PDB file of C-alpha atoms in Angstrom:
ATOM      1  CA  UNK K  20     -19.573   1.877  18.187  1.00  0.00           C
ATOM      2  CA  UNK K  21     -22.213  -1.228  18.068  1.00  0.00           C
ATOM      3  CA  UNK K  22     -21.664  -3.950  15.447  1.00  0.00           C
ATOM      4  CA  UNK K  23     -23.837  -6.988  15.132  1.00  0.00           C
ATOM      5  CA  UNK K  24     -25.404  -5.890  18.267  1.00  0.00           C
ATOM      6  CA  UNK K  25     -21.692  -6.524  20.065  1.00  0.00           C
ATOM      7  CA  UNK K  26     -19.129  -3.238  20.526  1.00  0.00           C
ATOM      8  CA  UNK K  27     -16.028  -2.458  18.580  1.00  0.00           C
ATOM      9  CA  UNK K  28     -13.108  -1.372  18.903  1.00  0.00           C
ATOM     10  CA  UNK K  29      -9.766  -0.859  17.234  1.00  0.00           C
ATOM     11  CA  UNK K  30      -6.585   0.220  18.532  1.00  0.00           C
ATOM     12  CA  UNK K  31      -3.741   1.190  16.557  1.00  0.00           C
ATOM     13  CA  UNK K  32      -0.135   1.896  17.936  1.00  0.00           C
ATOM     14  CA  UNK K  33       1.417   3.342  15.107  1.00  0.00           C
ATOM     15  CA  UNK K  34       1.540   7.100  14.351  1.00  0.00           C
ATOM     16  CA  UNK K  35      -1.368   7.921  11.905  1.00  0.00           C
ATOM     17  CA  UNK K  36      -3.616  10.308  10.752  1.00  0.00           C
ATOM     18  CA  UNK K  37      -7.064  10.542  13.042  1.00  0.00           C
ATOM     19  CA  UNK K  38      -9.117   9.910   9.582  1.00  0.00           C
ATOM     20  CA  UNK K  39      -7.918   6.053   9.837  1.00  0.00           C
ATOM     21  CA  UNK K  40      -9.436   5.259  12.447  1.00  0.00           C
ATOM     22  CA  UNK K  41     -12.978   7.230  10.800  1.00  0.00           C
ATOM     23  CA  UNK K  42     -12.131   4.857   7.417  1.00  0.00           C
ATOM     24  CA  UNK K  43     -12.016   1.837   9.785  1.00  0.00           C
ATOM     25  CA  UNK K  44     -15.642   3.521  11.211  1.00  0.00           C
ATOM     26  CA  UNK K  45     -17.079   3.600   7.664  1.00  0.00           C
ATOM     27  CA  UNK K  46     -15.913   0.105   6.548  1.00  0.00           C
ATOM     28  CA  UNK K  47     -17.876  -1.290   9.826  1.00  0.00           C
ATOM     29  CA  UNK K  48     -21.326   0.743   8.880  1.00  0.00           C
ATOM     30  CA  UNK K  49     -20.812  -0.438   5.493  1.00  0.00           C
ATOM     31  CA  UNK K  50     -20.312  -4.092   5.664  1.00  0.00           C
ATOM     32  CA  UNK K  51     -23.356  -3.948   8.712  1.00  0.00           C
ATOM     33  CA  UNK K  52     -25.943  -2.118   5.928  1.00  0.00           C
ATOM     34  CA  UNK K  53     -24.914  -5.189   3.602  1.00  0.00           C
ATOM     35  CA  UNK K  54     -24.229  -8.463   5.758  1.00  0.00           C
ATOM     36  CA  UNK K  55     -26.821  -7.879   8.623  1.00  0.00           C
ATOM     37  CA  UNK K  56     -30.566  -9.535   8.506  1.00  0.00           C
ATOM     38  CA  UNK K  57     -31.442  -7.184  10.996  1.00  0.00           C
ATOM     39  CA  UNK K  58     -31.196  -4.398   8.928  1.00  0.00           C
ATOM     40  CA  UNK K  59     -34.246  -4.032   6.385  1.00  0.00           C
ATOM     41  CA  UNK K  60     -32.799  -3.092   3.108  1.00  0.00           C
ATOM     42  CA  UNK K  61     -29.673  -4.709   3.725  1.00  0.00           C
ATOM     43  CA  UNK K  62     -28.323  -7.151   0.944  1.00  0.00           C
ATOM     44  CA  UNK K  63     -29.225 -10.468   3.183  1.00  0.00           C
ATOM     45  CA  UNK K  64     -32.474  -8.956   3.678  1.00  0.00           C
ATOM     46  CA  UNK K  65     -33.081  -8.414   0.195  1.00  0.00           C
ATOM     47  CA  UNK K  66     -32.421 -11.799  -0.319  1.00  0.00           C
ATOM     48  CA  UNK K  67     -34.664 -13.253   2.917  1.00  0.00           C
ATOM     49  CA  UNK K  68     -37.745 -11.201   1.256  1.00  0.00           C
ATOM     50  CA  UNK K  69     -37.249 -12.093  -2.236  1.00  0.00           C
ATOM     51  CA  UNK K  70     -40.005 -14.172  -1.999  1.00  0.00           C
ATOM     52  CA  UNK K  71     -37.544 -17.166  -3.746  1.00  0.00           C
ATOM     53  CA  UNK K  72     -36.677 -14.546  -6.629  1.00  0.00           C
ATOM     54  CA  UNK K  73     -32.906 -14.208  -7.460  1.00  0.00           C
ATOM     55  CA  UNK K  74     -31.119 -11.016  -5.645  1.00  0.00           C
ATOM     56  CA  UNK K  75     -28.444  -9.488  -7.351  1.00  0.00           C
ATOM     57  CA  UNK K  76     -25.548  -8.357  -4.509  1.00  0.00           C
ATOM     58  CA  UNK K  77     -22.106  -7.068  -4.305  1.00  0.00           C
ATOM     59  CA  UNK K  78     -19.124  -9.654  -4.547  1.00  0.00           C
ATOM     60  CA  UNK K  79     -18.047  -9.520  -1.194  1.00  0.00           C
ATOM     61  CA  UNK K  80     -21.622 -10.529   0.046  1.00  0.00           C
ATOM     62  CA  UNK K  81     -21.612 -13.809  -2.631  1.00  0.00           C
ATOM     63  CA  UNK K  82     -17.547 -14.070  -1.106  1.00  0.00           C
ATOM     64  CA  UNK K  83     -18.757 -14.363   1.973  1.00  0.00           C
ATOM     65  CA  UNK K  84     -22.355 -16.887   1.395  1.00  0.00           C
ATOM     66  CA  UNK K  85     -19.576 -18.888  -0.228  1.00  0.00           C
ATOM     67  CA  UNK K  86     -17.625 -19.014   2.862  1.00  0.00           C
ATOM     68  CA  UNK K  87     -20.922 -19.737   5.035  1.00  0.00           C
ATOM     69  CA  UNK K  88     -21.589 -22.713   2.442  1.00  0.00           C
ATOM     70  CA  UNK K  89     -18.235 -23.728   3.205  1.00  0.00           C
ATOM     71  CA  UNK K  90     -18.374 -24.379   6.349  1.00  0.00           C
ATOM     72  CA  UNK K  91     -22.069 -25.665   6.112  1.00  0.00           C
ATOM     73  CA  UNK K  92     -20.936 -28.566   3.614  1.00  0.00           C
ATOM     74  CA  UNK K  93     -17.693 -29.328   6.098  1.00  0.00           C
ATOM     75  CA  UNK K  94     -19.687 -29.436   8.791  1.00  0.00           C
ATOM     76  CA  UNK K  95     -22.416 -31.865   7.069  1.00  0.00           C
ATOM     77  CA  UNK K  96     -25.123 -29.080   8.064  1.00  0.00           C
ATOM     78  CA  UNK K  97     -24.395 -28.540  12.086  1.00  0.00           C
ATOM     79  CA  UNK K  98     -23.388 -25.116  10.669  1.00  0.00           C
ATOM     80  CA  UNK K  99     -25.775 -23.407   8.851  1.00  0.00           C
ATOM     81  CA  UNK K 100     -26.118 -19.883   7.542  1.00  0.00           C
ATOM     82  CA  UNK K 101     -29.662 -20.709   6.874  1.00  0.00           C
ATOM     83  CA  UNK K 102     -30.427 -20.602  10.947  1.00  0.00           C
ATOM     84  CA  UNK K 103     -32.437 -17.260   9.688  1.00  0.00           C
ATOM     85  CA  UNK K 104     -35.855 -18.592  10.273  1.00  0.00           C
ATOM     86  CA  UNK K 105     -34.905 -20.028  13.763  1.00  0.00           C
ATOM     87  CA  UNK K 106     -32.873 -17.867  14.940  1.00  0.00           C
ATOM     88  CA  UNK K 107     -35.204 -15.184  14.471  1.00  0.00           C
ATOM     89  CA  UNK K 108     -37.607 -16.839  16.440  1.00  0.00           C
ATOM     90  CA  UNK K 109     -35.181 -16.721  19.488  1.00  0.00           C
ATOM     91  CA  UNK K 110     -34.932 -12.838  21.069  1.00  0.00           C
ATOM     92  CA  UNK K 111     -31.995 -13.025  23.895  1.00  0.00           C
ATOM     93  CA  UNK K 112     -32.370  -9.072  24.368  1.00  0.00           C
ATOM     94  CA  UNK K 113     -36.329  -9.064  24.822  1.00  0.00           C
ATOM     95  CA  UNK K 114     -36.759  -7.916  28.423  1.00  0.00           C
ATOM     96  CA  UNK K 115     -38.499 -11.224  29.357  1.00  0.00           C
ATOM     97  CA  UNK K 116     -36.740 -13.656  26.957  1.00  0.00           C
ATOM     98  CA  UNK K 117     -39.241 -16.474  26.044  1.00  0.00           C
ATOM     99  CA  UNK K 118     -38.729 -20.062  24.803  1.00  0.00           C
ATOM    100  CA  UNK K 119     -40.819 -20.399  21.434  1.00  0.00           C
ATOM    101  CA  UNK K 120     -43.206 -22.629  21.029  1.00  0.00           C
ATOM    102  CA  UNK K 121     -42.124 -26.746  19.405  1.00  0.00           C
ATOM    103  CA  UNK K 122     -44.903 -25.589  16.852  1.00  0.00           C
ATOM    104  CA  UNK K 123     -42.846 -22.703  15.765  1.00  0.00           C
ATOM    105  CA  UNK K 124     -39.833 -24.354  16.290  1.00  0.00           C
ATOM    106  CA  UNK K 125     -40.396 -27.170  13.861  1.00  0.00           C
ATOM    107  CA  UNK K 126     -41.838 -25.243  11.416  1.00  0.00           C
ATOM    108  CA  UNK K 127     -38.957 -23.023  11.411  1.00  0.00           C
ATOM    109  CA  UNK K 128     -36.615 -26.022  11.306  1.00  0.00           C
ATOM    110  CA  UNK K 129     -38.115 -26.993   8.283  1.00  0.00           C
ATOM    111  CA  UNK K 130     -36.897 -24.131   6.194  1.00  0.00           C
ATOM    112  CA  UNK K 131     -32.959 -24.552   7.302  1.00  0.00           C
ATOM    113  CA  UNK K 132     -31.076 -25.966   4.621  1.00  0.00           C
ATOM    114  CA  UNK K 133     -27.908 -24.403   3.294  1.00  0.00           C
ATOM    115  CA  UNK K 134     -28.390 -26.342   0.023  1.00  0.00           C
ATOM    116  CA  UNK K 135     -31.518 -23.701  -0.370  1.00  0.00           C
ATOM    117  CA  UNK K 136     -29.246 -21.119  -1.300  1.00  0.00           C
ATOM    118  CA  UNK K 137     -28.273 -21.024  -5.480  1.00  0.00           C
ATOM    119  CA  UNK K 138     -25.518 -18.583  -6.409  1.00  0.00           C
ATOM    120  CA  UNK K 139     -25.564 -17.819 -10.467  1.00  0.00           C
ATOM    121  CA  UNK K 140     -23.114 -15.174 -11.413  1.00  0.00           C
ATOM    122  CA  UNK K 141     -23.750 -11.848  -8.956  1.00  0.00           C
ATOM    123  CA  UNK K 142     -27.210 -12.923  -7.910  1.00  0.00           C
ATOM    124  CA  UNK K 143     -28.210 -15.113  -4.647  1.00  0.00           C
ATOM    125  CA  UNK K 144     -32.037 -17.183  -4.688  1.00  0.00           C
ATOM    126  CA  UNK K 145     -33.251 -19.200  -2.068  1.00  0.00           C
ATOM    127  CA  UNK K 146     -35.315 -22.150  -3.789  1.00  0.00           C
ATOM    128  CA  UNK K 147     -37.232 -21.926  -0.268  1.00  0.00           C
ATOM    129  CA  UNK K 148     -39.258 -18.908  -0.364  1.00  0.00           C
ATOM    130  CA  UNK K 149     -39.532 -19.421   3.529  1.00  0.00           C
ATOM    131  CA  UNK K 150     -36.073 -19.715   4.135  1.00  0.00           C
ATOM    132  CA  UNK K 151     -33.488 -17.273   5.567  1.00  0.00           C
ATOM    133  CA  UNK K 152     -29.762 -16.350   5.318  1.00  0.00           C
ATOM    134  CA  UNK K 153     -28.289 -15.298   8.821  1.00  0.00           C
ATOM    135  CA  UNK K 154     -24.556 -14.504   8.395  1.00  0.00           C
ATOM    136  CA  UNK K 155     -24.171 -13.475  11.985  1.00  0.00           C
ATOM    137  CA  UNK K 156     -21.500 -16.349  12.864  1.00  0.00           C
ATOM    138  CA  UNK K 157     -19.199 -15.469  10.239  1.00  0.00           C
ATOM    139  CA  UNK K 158     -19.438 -11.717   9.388  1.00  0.00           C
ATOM    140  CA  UNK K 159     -17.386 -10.231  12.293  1.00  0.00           C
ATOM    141  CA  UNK K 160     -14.510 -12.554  11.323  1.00  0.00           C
ATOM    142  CA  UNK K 161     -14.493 -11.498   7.602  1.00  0.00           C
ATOM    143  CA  UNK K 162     -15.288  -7.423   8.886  1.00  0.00           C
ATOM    144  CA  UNK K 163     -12.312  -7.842  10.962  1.00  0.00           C
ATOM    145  CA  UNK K 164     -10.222  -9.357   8.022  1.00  0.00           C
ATOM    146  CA  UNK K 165     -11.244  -6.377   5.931  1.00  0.00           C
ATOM    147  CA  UNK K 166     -10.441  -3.520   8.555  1.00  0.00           C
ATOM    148  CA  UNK K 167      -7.100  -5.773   8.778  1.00  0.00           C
ATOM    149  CA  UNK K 168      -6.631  -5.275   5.017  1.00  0.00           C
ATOM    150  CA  UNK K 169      -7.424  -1.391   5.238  1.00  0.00           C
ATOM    151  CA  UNK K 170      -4.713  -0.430   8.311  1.00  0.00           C
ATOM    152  CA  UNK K 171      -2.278  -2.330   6.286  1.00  0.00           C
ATOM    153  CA  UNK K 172      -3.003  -0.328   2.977  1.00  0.00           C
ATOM    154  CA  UNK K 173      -3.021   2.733   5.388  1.00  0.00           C
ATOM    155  CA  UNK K 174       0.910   1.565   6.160  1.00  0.00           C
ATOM    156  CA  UNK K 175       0.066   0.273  10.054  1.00  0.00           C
ATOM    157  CA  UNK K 176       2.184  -2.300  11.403  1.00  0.00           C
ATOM    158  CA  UNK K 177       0.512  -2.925  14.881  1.00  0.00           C
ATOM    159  CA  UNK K 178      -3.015  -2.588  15.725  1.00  0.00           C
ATOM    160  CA  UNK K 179      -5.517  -4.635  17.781  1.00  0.00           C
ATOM    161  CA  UNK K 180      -8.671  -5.148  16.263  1.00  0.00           C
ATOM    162  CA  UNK K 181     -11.728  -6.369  18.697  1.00  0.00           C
ATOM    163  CA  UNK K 182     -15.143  -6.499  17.065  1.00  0.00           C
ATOM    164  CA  UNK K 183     -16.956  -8.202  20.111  1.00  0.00           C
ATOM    165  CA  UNK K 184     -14.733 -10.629  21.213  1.00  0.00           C
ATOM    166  CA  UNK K 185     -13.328 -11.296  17.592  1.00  0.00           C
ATOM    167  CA  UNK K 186      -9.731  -9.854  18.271  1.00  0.00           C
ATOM    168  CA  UNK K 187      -7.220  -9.520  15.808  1.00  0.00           C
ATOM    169  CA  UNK K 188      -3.592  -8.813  16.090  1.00  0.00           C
ATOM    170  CA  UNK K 189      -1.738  -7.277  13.393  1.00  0.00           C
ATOM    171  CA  UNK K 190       1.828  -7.516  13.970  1.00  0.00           C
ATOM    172  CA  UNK K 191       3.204  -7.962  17.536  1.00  0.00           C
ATOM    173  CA  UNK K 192       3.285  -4.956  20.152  1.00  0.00           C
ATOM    174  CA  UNK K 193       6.095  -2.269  18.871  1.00  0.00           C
ATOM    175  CA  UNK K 194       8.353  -3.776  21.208  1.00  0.00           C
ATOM    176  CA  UNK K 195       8.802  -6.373  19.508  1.00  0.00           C
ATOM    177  CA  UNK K 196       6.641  -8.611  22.371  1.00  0.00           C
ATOM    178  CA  UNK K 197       3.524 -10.798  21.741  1.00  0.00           C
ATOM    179  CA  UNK K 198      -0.219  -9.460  22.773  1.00  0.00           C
ATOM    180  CA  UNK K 199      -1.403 -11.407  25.459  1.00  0.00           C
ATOM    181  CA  UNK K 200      -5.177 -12.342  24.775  1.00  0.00           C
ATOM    182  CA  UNK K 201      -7.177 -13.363  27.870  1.00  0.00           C
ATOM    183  CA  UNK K 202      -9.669 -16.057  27.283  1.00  0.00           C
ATOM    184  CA  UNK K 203     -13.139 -15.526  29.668  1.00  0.00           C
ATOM    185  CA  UNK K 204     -13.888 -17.687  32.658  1.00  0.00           C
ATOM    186  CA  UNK K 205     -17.064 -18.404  31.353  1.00  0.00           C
ATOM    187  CA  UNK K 206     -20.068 -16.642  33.511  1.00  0.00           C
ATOM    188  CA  UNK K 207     -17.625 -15.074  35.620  1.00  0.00           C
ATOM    189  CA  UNK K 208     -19.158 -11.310  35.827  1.00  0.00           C
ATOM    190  CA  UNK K 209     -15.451 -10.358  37.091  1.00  0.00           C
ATOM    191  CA  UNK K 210     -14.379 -10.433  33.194  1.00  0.00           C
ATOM    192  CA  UNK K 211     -12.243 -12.875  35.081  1.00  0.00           C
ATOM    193  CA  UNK K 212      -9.794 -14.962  32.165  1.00  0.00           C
ATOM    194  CA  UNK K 213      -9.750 -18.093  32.683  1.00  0.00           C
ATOM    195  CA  UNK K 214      -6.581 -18.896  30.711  1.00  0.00           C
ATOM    196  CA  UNK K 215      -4.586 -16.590  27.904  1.00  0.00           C
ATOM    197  CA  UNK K 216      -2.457 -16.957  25.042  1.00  0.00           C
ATOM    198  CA  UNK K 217       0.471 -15.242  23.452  1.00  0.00           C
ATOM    199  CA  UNK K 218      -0.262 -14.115  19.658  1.00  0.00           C
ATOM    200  CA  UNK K 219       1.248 -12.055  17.187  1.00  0.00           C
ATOM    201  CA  UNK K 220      -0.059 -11.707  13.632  1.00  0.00           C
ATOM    202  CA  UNK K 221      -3.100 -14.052  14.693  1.00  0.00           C
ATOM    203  CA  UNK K 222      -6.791 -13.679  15.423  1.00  0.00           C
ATOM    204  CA  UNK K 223      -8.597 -15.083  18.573  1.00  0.00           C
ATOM    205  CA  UNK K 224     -12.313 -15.465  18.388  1.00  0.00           C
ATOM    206  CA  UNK K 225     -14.883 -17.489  21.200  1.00  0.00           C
ATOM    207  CA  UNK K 226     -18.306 -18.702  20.744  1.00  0.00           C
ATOM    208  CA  UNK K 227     -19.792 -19.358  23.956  1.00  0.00           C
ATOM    209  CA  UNK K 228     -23.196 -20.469  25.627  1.00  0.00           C
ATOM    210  CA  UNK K 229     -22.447 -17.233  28.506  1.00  0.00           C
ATOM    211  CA  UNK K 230     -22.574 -14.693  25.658  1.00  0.00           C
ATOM    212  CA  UNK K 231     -26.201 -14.338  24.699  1.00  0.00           C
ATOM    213  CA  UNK K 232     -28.599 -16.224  26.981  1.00  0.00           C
ATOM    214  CA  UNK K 233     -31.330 -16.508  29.220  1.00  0.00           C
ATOM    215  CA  UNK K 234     -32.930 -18.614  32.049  1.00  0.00           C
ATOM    216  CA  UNK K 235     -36.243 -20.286  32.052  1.00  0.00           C
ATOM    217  CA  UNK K 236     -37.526 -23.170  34.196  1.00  0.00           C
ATOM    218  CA  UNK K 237     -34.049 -23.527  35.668  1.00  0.00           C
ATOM    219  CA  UNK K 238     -33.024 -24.390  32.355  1.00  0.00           C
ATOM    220  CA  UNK K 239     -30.176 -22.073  30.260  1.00  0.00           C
ATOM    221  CA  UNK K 240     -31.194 -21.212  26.702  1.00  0.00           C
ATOM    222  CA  UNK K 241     -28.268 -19.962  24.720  1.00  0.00           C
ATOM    223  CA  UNK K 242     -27.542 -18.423  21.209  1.00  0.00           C
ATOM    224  CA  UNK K 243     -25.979 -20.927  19.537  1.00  0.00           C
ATOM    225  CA  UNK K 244     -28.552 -22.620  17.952  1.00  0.00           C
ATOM    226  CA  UNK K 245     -28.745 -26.603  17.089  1.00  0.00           C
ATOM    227  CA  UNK K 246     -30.349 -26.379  12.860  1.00  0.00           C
ATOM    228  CA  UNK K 247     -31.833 -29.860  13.213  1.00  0.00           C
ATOM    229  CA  UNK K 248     -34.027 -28.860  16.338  1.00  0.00           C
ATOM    230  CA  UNK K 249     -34.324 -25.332  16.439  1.00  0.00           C
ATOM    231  CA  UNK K 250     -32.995 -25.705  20.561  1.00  0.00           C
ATOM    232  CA  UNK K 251     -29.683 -24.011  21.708  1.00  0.00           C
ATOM    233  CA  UNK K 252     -26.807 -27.141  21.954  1.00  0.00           C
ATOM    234  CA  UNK K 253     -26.615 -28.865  24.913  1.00  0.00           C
ATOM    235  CA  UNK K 254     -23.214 -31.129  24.053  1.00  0.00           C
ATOM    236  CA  UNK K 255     -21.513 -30.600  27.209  1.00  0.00           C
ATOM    237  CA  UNK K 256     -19.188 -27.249  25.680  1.00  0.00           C
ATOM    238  CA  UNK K 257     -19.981 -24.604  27.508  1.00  0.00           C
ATOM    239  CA  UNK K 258     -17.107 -22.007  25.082  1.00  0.00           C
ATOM    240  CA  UNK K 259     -14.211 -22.784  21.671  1.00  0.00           C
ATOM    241  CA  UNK K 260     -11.980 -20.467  21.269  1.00  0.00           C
ATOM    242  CA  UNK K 261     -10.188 -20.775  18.116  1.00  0.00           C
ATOM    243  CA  UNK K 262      -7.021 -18.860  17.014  1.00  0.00           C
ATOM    244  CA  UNK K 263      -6.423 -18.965  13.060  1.00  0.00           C
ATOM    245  CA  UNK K 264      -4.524 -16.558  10.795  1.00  0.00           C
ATOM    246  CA  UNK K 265      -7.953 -14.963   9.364  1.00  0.00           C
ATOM    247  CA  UNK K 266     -10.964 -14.207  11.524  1.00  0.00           C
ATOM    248  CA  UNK K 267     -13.069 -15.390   9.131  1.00  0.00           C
ATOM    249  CA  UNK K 268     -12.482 -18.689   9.831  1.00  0.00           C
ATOM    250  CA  UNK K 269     -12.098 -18.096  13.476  1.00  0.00           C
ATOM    251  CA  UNK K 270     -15.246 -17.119  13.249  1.00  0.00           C
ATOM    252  CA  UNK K 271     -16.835 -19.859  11.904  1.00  0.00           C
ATOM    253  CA  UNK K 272     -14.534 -22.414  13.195  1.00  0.00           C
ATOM    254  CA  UNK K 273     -16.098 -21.636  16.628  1.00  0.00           C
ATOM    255  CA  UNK K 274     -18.943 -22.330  15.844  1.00  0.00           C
ATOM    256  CA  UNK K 275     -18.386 -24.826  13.891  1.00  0.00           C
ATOM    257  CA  UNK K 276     -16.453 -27.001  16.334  1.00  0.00           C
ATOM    258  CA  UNK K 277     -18.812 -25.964  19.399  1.00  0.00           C
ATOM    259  CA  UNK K 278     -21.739 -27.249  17.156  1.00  0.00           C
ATOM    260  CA  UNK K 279     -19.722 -30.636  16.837  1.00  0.00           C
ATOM    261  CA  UNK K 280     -19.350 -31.292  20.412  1.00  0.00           C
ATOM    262  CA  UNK K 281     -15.619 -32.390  21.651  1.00  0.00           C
ATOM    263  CA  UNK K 282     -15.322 -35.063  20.142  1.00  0.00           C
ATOM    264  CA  UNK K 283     -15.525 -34.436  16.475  1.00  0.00           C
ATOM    265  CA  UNK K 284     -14.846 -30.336  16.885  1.00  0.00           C
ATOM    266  CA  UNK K 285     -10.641 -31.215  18.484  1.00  0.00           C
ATOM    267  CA  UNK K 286     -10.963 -33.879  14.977  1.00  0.00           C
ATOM    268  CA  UNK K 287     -11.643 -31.078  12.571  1.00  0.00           C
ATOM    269  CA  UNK K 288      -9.038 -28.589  14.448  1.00  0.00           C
ATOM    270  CA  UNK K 289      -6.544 -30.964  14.107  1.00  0.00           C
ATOM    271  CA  UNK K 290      -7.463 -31.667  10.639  1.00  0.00           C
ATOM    272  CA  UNK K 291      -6.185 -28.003   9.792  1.00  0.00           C
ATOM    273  CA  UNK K 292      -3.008 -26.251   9.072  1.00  0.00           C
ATOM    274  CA  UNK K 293      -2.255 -23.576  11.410  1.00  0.00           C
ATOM    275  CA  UNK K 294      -5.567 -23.723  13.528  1.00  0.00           C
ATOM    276  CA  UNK K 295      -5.903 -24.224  16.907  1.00  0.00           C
ATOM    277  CA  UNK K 296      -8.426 -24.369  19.642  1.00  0.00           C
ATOM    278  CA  UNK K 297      -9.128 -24.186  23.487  1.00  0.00           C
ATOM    279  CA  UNK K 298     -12.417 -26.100  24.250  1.00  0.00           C
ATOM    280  CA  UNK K 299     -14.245 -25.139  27.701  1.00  0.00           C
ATOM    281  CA  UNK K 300     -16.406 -28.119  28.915  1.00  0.00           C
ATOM    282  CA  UNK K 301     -19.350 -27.413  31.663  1.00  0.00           C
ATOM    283  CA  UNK K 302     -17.118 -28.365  34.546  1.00  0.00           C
ATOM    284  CA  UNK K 303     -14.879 -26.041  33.431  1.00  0.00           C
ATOM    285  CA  UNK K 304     -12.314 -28.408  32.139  1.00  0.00           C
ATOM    286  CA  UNK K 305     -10.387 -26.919  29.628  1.00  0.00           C
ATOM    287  CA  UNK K 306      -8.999 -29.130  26.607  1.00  0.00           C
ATOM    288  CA  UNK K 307      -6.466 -27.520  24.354  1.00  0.00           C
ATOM    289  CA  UNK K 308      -5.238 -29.137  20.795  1.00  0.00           C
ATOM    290  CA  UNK K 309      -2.013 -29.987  19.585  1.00  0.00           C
ATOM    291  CA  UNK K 310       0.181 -27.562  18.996  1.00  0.00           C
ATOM    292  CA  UNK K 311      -1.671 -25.100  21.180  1.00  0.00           C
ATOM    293  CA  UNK K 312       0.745 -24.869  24.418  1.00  0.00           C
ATOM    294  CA  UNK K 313       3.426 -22.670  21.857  1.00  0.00           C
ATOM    295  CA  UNK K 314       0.752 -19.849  22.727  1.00  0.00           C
ATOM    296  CA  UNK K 315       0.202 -20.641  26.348  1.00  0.00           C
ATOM    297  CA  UNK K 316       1.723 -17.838  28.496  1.00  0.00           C
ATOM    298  CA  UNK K 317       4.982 -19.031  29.823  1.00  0.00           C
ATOM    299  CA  UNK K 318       5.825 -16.987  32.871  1.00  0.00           C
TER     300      UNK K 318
END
């Protein structure tokens, strides 16, 4: 099954009932009609078109803005759900992918500001009637948390959880024995990793440049968009991996820390209790933070 245009797939190793693995099914349509701007009468779009009117939503959507803002105000703006109205500009599936043009760009730009978006009780307004809520860097991580939630309601110990290169582990193998998560070689078409790491009980989620992107002029345009210029980054990161307890914050960790370049992204990992992160530079360099080698596989 397709989720935010990526596949998923969840496998659990304990004995239950075939309907599970439907429930986990329905949860992923369900959170997809609300979270996704792609989707027309979704609660985001509702929002996007409200023309600046307030939108009244479910609480997990407002949970989950809340999050976004989060990680907007920590990041002083290098993260921000509010990419809608560039991001939509950028089509990495069109069969000749095009760059937009600066005009379009920097009027775009001009409508991305997290600080747009007012919660008031159950209902979301943008004071911008131009701008745009994308929650596609953090929704997988908090779907993922969810379906988490649900298997352990449903009484399962050990499952594996991949929504697109989110994974999460719940629990350890039934032997007793870590997962072993490989982490891409960037670019390689082999599926190639390039390094792994030993989890239990943890999630694993990458943003990188090789995921979504195209080639023009020579030149690589990727998904994972700079708010103050509309352009993809070009810090020198080519993929951040981050492995948290929730996926949500995986999730926009990732991001987060790619968006901040080296530099300042291994600060703000290290800044954090029980976070850690594997950060691929474009010679291929990889730089790991502290603490991260108890997860490095020790053969």
């Amino acid at each position: 099954d397709t989720l935010f245009d990526t596949v998923i797939s969840v496998q659990i190793f304990d004995s239950v009932d075939e309907d599970v693995l439907e429930g986990c099914e329905k949860l992923c349509k369900k959170y997809d009609s609300m979270f996704s701007n792609k989707i027309e009468d979704s609660e985001i779009s509702r929002i996007n078109s409200a023309g600046g009117n307030p939108v009244e939503v479910s609480k997990e959507t407002i949970k989950l803005i809340k999050k976004g803002i989060y990680y907007s105000e920590m990041s002083d703006g290098v993260f921000d759900i509010t990419i809608a109205p560039v991001s939509n500009l950028w089509d990495f599936k069109a069969e000749t992918p095009l760059v937009p043009s600066p005009e379009a760009i920097a009027e775009a730009v001009s409508h991305v500001n997290y600080e747009n978006i007012i919660i008031r009780d159950n209902t979301v307004k943008l004071t911008d009637p131009h701008a745009g809520i994308d929650l596609g860097a953090i929704a997988k991580g908090y779907i993922a948390d969810r379906i988490k939630d649900y298997l352990e309601e449903e009484g399962v110990r050990h499952a594996m959880i991949n929504l697109g290169g989110n994974v999460l582990a719940m629990g350890s193998k039934l032997d007793g024995s870590d997962y072993n998560i490989g982490i891409q070689e960037p670019f390689d078409e082999t599926g190639e990793p390039i390094t792994s790491v030993k989890i239990s009980d943890k999630s694993v989620v990458t943003s990188g440049i090789y995921q979504r992107y195209f080639k023009a002029d020579g030149k690589i345009y990727h998904h994972i968009l700079d708010p103050s210029t509309g352009y993809p980054y070009d810090n020198g990161l080519i993929s951040v991996t981050i492995l948290s307890e929730r996926s949500v914050d995986g999730d926009a960790l990732s991001t987060t820390c790619f968006s901040l370049g080296l530099s300042r992204g291994m600060e703000l990992v290290e800044s954090m209790d029980g976070v850690y992160a594997c950060f691929i530079d474009e010679d291929y360099q990889i730089h790991y933070s502290d603490g991260m080698e108890k997860f490095l596989r020790k053969d």
